[in-house]
PDB file of C-alpha atoms in Angstrom:
ATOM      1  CA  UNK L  34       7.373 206.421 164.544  1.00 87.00           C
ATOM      2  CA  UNK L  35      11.044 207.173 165.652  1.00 90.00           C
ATOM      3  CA  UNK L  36      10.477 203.794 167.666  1.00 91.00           C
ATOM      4  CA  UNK L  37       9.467 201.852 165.170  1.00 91.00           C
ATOM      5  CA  UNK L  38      12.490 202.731 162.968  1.00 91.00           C
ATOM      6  CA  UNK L  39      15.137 202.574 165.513  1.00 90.00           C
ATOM      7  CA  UNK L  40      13.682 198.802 165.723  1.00 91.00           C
ATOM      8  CA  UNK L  41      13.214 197.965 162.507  1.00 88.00           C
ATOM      9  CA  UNK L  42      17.296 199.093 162.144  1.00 91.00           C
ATOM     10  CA  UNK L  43      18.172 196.843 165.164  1.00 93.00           C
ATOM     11  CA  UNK L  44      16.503 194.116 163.660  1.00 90.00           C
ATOM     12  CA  UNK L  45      18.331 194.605 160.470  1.00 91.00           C
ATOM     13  CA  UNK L  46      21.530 194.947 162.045  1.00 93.00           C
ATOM     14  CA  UNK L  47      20.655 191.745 163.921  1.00 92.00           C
ATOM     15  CA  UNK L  48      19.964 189.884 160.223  1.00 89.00           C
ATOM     16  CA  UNK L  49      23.034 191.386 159.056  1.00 91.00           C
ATOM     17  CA  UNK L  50      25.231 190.351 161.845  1.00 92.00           C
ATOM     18  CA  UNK L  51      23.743 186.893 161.885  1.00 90.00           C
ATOM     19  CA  UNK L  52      23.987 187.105 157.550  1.00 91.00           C
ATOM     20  CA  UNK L  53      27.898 187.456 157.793  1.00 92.00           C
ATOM     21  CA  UNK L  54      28.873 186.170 160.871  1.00 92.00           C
ATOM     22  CA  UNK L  55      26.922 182.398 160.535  1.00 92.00           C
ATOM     23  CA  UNK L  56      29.646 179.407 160.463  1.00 91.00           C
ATOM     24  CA  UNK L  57      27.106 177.782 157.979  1.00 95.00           C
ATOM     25  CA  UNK L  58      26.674 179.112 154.356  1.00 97.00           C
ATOM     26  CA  UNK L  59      23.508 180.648 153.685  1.00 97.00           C
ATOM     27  CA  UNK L  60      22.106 181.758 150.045  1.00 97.00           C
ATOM     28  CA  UNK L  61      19.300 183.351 149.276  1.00 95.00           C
ATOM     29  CA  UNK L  62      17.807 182.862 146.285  1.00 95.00           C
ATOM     30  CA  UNK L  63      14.621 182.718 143.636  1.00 93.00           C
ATOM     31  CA  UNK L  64      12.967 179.115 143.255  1.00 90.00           C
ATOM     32  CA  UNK L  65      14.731 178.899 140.192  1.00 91.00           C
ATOM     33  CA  UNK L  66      18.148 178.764 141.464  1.00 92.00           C
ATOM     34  CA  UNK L  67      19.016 182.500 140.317  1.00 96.00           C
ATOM     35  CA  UNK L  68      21.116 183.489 143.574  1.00 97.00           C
ATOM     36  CA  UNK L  69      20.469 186.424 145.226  1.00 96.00           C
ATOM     37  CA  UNK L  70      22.636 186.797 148.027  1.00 96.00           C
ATOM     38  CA  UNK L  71      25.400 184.798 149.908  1.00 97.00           C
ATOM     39  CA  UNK L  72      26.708 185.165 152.948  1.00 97.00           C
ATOM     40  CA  UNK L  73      30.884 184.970 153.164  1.00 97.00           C
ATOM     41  CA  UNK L  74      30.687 181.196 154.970  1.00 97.00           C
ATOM     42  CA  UNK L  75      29.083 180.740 151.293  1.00 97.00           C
ATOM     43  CA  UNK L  76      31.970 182.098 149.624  1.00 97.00           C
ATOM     44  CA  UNK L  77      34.980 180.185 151.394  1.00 96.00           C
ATOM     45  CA  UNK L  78      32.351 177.269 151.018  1.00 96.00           C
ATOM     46  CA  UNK L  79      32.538 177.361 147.148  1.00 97.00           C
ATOM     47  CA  UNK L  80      35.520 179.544 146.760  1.00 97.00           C
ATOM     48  CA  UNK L  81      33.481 181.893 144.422  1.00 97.00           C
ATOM     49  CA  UNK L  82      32.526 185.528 145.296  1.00 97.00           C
ATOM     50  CA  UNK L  83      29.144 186.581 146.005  1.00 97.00           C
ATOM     51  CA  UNK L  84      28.961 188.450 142.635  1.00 97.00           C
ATOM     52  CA  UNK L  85      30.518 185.167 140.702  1.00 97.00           C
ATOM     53  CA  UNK L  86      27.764 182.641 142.869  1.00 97.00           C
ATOM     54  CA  UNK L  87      24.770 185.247 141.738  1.00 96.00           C
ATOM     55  CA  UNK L  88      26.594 184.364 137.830  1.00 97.00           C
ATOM     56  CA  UNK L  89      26.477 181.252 138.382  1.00 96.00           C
ATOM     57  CA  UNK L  90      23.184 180.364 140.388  1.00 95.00           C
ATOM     58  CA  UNK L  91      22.408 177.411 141.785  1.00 92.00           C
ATOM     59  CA  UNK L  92      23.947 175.123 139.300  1.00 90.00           C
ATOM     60  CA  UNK L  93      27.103 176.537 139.353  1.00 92.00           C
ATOM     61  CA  UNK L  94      27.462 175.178 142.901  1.00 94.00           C
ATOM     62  CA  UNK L  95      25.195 171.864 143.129  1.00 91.00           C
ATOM     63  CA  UNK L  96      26.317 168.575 141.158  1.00 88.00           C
ATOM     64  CA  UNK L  97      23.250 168.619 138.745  1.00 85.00           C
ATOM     65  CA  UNK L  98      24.108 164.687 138.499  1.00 87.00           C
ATOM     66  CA  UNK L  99      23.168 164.162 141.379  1.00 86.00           C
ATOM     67  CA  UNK L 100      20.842 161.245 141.818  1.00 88.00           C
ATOM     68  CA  UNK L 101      19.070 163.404 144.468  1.00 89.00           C
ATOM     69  CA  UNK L 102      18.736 166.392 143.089  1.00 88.00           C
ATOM     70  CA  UNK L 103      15.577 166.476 140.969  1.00 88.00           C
ATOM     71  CA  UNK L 104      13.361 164.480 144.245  1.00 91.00           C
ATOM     72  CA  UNK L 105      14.978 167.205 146.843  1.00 92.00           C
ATOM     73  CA  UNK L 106      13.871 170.015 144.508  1.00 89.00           C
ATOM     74  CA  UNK L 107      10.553 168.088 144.438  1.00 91.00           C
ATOM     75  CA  UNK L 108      10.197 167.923 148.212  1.00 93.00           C
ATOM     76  CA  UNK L 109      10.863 171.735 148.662  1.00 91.00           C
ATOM     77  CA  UNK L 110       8.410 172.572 146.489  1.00 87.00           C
ATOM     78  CA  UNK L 111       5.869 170.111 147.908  1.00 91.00           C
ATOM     79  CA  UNK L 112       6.170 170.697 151.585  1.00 94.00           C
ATOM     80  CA  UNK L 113       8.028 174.004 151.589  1.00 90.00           C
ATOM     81  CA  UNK L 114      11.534 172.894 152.607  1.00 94.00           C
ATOM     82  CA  UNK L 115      14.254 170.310 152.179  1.00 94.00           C
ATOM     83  CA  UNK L 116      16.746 168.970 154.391  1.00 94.00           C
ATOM     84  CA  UNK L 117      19.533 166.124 153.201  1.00 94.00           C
ATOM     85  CA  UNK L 118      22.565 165.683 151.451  1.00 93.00           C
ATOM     86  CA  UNK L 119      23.470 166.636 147.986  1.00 93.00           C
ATOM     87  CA  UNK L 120      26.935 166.767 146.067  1.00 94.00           C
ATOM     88  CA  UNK L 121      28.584 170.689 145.638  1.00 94.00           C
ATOM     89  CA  UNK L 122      31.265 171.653 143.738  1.00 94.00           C
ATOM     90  CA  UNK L 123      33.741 174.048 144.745  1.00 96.00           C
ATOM     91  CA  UNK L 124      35.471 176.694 141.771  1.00 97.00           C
ATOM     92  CA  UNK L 125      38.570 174.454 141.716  1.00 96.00           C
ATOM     93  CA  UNK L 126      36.320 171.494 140.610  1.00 93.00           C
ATOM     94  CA  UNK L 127      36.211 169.634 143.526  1.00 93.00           C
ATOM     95  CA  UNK L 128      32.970 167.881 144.550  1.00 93.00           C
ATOM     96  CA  UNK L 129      32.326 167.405 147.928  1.00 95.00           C
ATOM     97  CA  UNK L 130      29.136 165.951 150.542  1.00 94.00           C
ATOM     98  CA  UNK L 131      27.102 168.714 151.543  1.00 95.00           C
ATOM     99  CA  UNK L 132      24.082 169.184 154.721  1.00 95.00           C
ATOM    100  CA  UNK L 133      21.861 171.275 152.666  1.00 94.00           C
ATOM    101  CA  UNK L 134      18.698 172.634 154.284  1.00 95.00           C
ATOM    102  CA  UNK L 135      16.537 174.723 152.107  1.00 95.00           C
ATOM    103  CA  UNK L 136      13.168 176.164 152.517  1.00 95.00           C
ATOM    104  CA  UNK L 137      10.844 178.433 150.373  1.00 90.00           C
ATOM    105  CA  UNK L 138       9.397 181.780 151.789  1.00 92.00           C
ATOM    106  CA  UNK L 139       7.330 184.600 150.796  1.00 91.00           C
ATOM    107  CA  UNK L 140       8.941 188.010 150.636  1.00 90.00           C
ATOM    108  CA  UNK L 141       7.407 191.446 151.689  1.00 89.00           C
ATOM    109  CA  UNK L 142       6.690 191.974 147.688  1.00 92.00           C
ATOM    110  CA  UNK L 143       5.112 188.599 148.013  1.00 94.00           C
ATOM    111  CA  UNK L 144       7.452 187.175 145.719  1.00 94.00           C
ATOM    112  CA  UNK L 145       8.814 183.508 146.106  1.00 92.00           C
ATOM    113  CA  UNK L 146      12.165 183.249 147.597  1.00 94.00           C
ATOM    114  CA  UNK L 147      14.469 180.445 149.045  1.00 94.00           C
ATOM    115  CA  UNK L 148      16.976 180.536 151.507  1.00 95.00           C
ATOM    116  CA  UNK L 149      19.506 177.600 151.781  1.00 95.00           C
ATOM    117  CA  UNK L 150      21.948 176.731 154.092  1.00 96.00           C
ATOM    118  CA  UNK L 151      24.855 174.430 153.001  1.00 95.00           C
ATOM    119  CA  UNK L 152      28.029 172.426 155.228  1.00 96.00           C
ATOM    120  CA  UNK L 153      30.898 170.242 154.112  1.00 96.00           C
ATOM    121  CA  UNK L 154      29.882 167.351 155.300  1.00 95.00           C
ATOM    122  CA  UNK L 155      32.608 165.290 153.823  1.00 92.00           C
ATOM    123  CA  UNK L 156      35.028 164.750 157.394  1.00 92.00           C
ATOM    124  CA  UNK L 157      32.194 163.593 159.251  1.00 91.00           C
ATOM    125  CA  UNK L 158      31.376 160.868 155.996  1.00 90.00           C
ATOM    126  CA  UNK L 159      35.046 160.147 156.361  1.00 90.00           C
ATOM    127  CA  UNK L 160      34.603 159.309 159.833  1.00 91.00           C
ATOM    128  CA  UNK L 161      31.873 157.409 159.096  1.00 91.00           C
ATOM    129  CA  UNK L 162      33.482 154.763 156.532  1.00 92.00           C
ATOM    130  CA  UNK L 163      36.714 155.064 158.763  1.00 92.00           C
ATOM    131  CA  UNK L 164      34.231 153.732 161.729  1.00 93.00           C
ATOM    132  CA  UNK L 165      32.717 151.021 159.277  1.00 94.00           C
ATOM    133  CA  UNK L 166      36.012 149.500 157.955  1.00 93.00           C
ATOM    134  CA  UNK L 167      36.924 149.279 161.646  1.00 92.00           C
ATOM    135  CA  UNK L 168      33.955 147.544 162.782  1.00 90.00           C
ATOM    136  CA  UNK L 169      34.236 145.440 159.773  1.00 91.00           C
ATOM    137  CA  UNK L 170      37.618 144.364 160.946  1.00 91.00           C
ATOM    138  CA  UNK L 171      36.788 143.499 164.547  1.00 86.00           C
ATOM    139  CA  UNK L 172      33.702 141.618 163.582  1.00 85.00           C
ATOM    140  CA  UNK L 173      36.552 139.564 160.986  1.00 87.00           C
ATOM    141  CA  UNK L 174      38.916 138.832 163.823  1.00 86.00           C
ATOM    142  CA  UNK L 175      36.030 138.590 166.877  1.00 83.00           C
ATOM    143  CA  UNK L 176      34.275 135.724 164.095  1.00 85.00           C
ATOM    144  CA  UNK L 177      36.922 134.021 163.614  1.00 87.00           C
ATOM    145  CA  UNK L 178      38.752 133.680 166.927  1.00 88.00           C
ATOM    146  CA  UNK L 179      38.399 130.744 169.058  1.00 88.00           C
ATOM    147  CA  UNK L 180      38.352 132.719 172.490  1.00 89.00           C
ATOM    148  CA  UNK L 181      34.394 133.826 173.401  1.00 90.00           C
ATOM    149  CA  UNK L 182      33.531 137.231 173.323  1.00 87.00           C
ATOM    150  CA  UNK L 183      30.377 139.006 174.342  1.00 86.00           C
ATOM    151  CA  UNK L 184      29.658 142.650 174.804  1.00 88.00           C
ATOM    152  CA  UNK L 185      27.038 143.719 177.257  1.00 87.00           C
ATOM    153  CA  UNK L 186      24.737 146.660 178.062  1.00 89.00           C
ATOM    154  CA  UNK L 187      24.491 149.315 180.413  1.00 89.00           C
ATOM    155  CA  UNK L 188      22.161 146.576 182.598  1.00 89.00           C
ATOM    156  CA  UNK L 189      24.090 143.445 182.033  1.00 89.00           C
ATOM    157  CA  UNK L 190      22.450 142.458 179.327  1.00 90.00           C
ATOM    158  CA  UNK L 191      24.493 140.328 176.525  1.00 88.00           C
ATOM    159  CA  UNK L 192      23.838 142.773 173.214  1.00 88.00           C
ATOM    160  CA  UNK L 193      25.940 141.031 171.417  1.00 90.00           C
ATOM    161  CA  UNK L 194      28.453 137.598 170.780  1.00 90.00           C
ATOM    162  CA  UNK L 195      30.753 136.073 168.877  1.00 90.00           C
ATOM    163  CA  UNK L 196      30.665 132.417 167.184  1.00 91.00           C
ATOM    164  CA  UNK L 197      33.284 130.657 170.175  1.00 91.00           C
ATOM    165  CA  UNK L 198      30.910 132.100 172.599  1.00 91.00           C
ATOM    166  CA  UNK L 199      27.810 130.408 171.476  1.00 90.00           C
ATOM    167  CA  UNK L 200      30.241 127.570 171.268  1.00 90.00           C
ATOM    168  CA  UNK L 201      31.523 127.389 174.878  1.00 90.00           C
ATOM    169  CA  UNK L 202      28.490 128.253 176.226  1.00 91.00           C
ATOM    170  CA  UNK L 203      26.076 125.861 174.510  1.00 91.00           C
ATOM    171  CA  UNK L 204      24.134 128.553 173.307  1.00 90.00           C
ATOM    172  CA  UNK L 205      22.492 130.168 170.221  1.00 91.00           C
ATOM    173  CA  UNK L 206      23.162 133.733 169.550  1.00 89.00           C
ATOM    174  CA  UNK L 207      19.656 134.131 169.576  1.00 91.00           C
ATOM    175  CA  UNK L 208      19.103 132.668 173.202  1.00 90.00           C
ATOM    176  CA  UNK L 209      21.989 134.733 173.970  1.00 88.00           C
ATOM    177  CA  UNK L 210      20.788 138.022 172.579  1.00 88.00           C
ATOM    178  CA  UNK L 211      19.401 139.731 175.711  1.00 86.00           C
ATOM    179  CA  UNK L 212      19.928 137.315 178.573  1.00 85.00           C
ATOM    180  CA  UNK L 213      21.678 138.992 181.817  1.00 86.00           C
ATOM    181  CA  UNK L 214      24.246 137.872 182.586  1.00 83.00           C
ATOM    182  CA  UNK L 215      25.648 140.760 185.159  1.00 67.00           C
ATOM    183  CA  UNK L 216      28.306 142.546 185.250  1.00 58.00           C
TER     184      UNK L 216
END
């Protein structure tokens, strides 16, 4: 018996370590979006206190507007967990991307619960439209330049080339597309 508690409080200390330690935000909450728990990553996520998210619930932190909302809530409750990106807003107003991941579990009541975890996603879709408006610009200057260029793969295969090299070569992009051409 004393074995069986001394593990049961190591795996509990375990939980709570992980619980308040985790980079990621993790809530815990009822299927109706009455929050339970959050972890501090939670708190700095939202800039609320624990006692302020379990006020607020879940809507107090997700963009209800959100066109995705409504089919990820579906989805969880269909095949048991959802993982995307939804809008959050943070207590100074702010909306921001989010990587939510949220599945639903049964309790040792047997009650319904659902644990979430949530991460600002909005640098890396920063990054992304940076990378975009930069490709966007090559591609401008590469398609309308009168030099040939041509980008191949890891084989010396051409992946990819621009109008003036279809031009000076004699070829279509299409009979380009995949042709070796070395390196």
């Amino acid at each position: 018996a004393k074995r069986r508690e001394h593990a049961l409080r190591e795996s509990e200390e375990r939980f709570r370590l992980i619980f308040e330690n985790n980079g990621d935000a993790i809530i815990f909450a009822r299927p109706d979006g009455h929050i339970e728990s959050a972890n501090p990553a939670a708190c700095r996520l939202t800039g609320y206190s624990e006692d302020e998210l379990r006020q607020l619930g879940r809507e107090g932190i997700i963009d209800i507007h959100h066109p995705r909302l409504n089919s990820a809530l579906e989805e969880r409750l269909r095949t048991g967990r959802f993982c995307g990106e939804l809008r959050c807003r943070h207590k100074s107003g702010r909306i921001f991307a989010a990587e939510l991941t949220s599945t639903y579990f049964i309790d040792s009541a047997g009650k319904t619960r659902t644990v979430s975890q949530l991460r600002d996603i909005t640098e890396r879709q920063n990054a992304v439209r940076a990378l975009r408006e930069s490709h966007a610009a090559l591609s401008s200057v590469l398609d309308t330049t009168r030099d040939g260029f041509w980008h191949l793969d890891a084989r010396g295969q051409l992946i990819d080339v621009n109008p003036a090299y279809c031009t000076l070569s004699g070829y279509t992009r299409s009979e380009l597309l995949g042709m070796h051409i070395g390196k």
